[in-house]
Short mmCIF file of C-alpha atoms in Angstrom, two decimals:
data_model
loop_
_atom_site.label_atom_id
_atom_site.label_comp_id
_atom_site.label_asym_id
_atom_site.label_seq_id
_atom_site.Cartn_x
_atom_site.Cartn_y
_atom_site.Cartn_z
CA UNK A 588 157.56 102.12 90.48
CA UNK A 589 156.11 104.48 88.05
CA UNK A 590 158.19 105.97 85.19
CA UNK A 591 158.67 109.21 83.20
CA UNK A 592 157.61 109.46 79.51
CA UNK A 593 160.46 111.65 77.64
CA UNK A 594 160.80 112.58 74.13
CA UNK A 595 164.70 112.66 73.59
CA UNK A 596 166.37 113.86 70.25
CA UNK A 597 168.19 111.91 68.91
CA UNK A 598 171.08 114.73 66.71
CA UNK A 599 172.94 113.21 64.47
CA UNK A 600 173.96 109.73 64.48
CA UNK A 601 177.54 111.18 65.29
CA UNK A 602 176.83 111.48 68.98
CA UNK A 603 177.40 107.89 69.21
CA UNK A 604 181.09 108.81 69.05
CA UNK A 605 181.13 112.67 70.71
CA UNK A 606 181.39 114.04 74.03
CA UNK A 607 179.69 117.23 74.30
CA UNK A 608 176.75 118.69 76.34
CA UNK A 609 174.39 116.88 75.35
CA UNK A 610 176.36 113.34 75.65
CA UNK A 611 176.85 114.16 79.69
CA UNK A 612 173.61 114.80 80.00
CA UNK A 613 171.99 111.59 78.60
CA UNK A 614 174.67 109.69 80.59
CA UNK A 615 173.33 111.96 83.70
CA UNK A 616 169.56 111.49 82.75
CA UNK A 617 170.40 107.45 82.57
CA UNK A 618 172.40 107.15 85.61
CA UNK A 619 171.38 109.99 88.10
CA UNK A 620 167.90 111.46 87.55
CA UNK A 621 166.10 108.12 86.44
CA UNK A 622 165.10 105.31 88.80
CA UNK A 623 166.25 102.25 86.58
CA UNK A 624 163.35 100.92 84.27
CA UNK A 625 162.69 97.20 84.01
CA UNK A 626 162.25 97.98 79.73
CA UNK A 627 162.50 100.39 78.17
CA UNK A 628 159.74 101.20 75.15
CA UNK A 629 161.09 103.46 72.05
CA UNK A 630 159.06 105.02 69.37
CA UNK A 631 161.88 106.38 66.67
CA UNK A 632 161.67 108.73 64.05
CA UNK A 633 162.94 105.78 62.18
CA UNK A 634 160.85 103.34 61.75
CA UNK A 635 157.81 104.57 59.60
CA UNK A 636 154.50 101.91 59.37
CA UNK A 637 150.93 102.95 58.48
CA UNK A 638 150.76 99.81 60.71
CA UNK A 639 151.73 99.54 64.13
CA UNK A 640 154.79 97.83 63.96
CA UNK A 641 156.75 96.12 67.55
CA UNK A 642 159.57 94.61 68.02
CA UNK A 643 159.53 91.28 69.29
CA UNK A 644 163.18 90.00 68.95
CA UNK A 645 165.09 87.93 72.19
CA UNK A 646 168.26 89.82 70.99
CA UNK A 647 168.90 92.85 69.09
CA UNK A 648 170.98 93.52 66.17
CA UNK A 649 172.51 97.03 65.54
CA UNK A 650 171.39 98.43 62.50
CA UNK A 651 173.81 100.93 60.83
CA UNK A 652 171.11 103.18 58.65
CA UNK A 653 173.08 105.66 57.77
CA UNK A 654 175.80 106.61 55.52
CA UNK A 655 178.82 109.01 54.85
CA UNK A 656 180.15 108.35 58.63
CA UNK A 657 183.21 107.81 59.92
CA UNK A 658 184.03 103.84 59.73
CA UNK A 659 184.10 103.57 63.12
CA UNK A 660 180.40 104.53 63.23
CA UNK A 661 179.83 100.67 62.01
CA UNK A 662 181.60 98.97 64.48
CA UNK A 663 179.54 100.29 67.28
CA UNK A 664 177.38 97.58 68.68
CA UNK A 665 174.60 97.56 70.95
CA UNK A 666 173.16 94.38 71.66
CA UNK A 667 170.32 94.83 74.23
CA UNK A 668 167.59 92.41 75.21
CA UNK A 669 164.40 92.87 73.71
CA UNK A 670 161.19 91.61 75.87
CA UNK A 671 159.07 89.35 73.62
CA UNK A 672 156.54 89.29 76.73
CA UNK A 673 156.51 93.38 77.06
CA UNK A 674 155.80 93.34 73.10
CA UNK A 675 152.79 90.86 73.51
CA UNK A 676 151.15 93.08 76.05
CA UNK A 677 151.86 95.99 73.91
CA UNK A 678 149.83 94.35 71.08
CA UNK A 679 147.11 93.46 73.59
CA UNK A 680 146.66 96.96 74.36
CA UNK A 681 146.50 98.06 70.85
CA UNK A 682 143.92 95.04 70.02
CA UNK A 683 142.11 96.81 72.97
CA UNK A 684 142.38 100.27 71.12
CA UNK A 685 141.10 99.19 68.07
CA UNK A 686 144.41 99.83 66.54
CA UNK A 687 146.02 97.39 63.75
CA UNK A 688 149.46 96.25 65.40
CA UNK A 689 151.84 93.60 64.52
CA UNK A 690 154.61 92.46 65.97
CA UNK A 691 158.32 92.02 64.14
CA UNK A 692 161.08 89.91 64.32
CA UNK A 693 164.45 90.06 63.03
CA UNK A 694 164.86 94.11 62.04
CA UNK A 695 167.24 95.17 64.78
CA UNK A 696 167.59 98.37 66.36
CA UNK A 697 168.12 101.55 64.72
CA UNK A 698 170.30 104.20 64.78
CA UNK A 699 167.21 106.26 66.48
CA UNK A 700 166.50 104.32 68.75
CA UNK A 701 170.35 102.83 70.21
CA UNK A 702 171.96 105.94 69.60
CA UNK A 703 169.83 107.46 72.31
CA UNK A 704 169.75 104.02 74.24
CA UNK A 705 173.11 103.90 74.60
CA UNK A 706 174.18 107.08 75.46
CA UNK A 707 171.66 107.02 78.46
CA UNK A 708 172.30 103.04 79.21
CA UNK A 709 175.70 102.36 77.94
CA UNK A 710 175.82 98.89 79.32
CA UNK A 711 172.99 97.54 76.78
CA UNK A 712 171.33 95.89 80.08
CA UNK A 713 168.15 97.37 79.87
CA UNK A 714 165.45 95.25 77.59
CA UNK A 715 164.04 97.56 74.60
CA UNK A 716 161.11 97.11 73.25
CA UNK A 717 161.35 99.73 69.54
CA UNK A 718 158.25 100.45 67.77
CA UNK A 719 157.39 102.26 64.71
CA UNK A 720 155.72 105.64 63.96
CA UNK A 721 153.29 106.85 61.75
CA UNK A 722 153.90 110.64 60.24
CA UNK A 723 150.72 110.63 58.02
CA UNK A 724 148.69 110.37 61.40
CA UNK A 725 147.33 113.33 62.70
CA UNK A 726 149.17 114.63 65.99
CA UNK A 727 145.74 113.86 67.82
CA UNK A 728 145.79 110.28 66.85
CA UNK A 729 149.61 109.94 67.66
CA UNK A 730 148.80 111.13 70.71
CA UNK A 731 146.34 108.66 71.83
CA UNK A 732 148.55 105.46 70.74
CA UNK A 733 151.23 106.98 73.24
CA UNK A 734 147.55 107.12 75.67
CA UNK A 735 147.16 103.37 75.02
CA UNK A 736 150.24 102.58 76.65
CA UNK A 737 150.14 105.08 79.68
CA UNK A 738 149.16 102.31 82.30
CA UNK A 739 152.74 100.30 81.34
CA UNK A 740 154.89 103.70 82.98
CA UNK A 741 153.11 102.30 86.93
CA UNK A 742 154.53 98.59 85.58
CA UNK A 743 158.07 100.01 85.78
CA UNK A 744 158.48 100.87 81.88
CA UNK A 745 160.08 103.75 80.32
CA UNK A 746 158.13 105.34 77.31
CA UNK A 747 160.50 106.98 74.89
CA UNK A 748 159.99 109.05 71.99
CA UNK A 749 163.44 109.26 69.93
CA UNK A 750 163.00 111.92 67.17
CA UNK A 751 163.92 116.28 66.83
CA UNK A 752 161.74 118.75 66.92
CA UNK A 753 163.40 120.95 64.34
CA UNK A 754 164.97 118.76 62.00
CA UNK A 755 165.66 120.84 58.38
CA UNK A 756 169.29 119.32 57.33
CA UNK A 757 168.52 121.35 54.18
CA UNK A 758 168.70 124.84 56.36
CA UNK A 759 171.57 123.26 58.74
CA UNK A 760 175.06 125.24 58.83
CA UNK A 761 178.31 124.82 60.02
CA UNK A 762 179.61 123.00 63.25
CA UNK A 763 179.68 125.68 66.25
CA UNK A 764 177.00 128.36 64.57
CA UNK A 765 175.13 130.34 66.75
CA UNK A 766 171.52 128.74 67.09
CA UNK A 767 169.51 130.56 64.35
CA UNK A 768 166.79 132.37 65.63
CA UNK A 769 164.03 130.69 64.10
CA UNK A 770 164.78 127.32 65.65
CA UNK A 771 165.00 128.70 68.84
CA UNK A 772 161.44 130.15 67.93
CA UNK A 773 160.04 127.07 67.35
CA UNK A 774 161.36 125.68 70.17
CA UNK A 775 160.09 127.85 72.52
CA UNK A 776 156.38 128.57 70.85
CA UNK A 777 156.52 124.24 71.27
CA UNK A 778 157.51 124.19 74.79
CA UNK A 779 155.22 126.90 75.89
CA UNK A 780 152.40 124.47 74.42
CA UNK A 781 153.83 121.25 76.21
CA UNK A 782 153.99 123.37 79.85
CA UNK A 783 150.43 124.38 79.45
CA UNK A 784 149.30 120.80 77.88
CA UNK A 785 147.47 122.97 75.63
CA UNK A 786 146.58 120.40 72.89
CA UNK A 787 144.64 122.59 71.00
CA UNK A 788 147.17 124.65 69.96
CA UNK A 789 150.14 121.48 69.45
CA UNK A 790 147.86 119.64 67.06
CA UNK A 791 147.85 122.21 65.09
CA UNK A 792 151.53 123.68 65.42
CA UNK A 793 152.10 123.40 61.60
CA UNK A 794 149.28 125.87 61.32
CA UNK A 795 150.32 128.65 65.04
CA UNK A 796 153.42 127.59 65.57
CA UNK A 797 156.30 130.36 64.55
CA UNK A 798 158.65 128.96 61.82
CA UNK A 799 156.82 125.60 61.70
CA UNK A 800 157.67 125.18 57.93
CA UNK A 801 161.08 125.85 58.71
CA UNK A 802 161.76 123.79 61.41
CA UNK A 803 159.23 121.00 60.37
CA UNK A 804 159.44 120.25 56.43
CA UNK A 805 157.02 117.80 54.98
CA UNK A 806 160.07 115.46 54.57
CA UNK A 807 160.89 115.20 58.07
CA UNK A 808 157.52 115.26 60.07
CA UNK A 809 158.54 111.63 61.33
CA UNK A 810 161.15 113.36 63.57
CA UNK A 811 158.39 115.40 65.36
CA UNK A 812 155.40 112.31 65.48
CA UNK A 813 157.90 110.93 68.70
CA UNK A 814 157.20 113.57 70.37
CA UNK A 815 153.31 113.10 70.93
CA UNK A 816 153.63 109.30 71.16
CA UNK A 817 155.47 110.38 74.10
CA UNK A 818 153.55 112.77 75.41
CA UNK A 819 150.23 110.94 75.12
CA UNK A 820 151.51 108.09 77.27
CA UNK A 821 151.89 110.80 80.20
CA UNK A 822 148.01 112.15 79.67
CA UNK A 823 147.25 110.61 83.01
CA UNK A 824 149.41 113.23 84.71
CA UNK A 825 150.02 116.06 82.19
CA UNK A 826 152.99 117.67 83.50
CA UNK A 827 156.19 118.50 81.05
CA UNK A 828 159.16 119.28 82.26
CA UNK A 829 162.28 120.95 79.82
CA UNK A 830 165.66 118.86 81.12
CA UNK A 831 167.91 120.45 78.37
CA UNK A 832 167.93 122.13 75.03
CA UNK A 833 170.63 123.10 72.69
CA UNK A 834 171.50 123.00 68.71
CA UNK A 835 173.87 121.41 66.64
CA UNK A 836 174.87 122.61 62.98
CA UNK A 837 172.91 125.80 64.07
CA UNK A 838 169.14 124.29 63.70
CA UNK A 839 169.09 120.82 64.29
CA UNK A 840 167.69 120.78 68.09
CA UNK A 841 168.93 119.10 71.13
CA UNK A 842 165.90 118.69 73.31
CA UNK A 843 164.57 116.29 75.77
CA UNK A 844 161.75 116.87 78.06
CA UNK A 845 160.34 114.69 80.28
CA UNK A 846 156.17 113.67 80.85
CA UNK A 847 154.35 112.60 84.17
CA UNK A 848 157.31 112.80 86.62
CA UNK A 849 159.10 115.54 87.70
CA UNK A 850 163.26 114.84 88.05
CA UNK A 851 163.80 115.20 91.78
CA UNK A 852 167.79 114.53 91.95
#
C-alpha cells in the first residue's frame, strides 16, 4: 500500500483540547480519507538539529514544551509506539545520501509532533517514528532529505511534515479575527507554487513570495522547513492536493495539503 506525504499545521498547542474545524477534520483525514499506515514518520517544527536527528525509542513519552496553558494541557498523554526497526532503515537511507544522521533515545514526543498525531490517531496505536529539522538548510536541500525517504510511502509509511506556513505570533490578534489579508496572500502565492511543483519559484519564496517577511520571520523559519521535508518525499509523483485551510488568531494558518496521492473518499 502506498501512502500520502502531507504537511499538516500544527496551530497552537491548544487544539489538543478544542473542537473546531480544523479538529473534525484531522479526526476525518485520520479515520476516513487515509488508508491506515503501518508508522507513521514526523518531521516537526520542533525539533531543530544541524544533524539529522531520529527517534529510536520502544515507547514514547509526551513532552509538554510549552508554557502559559491551561493545566490540563499537562495531563494529556500520548504514549505511542515508536519503531526502532523503521528508525534503523531511516538512518540507512541517510548513510546512503551522504547525510550525517543519528539516531535518539529517550527525548519523547513533542507537542508538534502528538498534537497533530493525536488529533488524526487518537488511539496512540499507530508507531511514530519523529525526526528533527534543520531551518538553516536551504529549502532545496530540505527538500531532498524528504526525497531520501520517498521509497518508505510504497512500504506502507506515512511521511508527515508538522509545522505552519505563516507562523508570526508577534503580528497574531484576537480569537475570531477575520483572516488578515496578507496571510491569506501568502497562502495562496504558496499553494499556487505547490499545484504547479514549481520549485523554482518555492525555494526562493522568501525572495517572490507576497508577504513572505510577514508570514515567515527569521525566528520562525523552522515552522515552514516541514513543509518541503514533506513535499520532497512525494517527488516521485509530484501532485499536491489543498485538503483544508483556515486561520486562527487572524494569521496563524491552518493548512494541510497532501503529496503523491490524491484523497478519493
Amino acid at each position: 500500500m502506498v501512502q500520502p506525504a502531507l504537511f499538516v499545521a500544527h496551530g497552537s498547542p491548544t487544539l489538543a483540547i478544542e473542537e473546531n474545524d480544523y479538529t473534525k477534520f484531522l479526526r476525518r483525514l485520520g479515520q476516513e480519507m487515509l488508508d491506515r499506515p503501518r508508522a507513521a514518520v514526523i518531521f516537526s517544527a520542533h525539533w531543530e538539529s544541524p544533524v539529522q536527528l531520529v527517534s529510536a525509542d520502544d515507547r514514547h513519552q509526551t513532552m509538554h514544551d510549552y508554557y502559559g496553558f491551561p493545566e490540563e494541557m499537562y495531563r494529556i498523554r500520548y504514549p505511542a509506539a515508536g519503531d526502532p526497526l523503521l528508525a534503523d532503515e531511516i538512518i540507512s537511507r541517510f548513510k546512503a545520501g551522504n547525510l550525517p544522521s543519528r539516531t535518539v533515545e529517550g527525548r519523547g514526543l513533542d507537542h508538534g509532533a502528538w498534537v497533530v498525531l493525536r488529533a488524526m490517531f487518537p488511539e496512540g496505536d499507530i508507531p511514530v517514528v519523529e525526526l528533527s529539522v534543520d531551518a538553516k538548510r536551504s529549502p532545496a536541500e530540505q527538500y531532498a532529505i524528504g526525497k531520501m525517504l520517498g521509497e518508505l510511502r510504497s512500504d506502507n509509511v506515512l511521511i508527515i511534515g508538522s509545522g505552519g506556513l505563516v507562523h508570526n505570533l508577534r503580528r497574531i490578534a484576537g480569537e475570531g479575527t477575520d483572516p488578515a489579508a496578507w496571510a491569506v496572500l501568502f497562502d495562496d502565492w504558496i499553494g499556487e507554487q505547490l499545484v504547479s511543483w514549481n520549485l523554482r519559484s518555492l525555494f526562493e519564496y522568501d525572495k517572490k513570495a507576497p508577504h513572505a517577511k510577514e508570514a515567515v520571520p527569521t525566528y520562525a523559519t523552522e515552522h515552514f522547513a516541514p513543509l518541503l521535508y514533506a513535499m520532497g518525499a512525494a517527488d516521485s509523483d509530484r501532485q499536491a492536493v489543498k485538503l483544508f485551510q483556515d486561520y486562527q488568531y487572524g494569521s496563524l494558518s491552518l493548512n494541510c495539503w497532501m503529496f503523491g496521492n490524491r484523497p478519493d473518499r
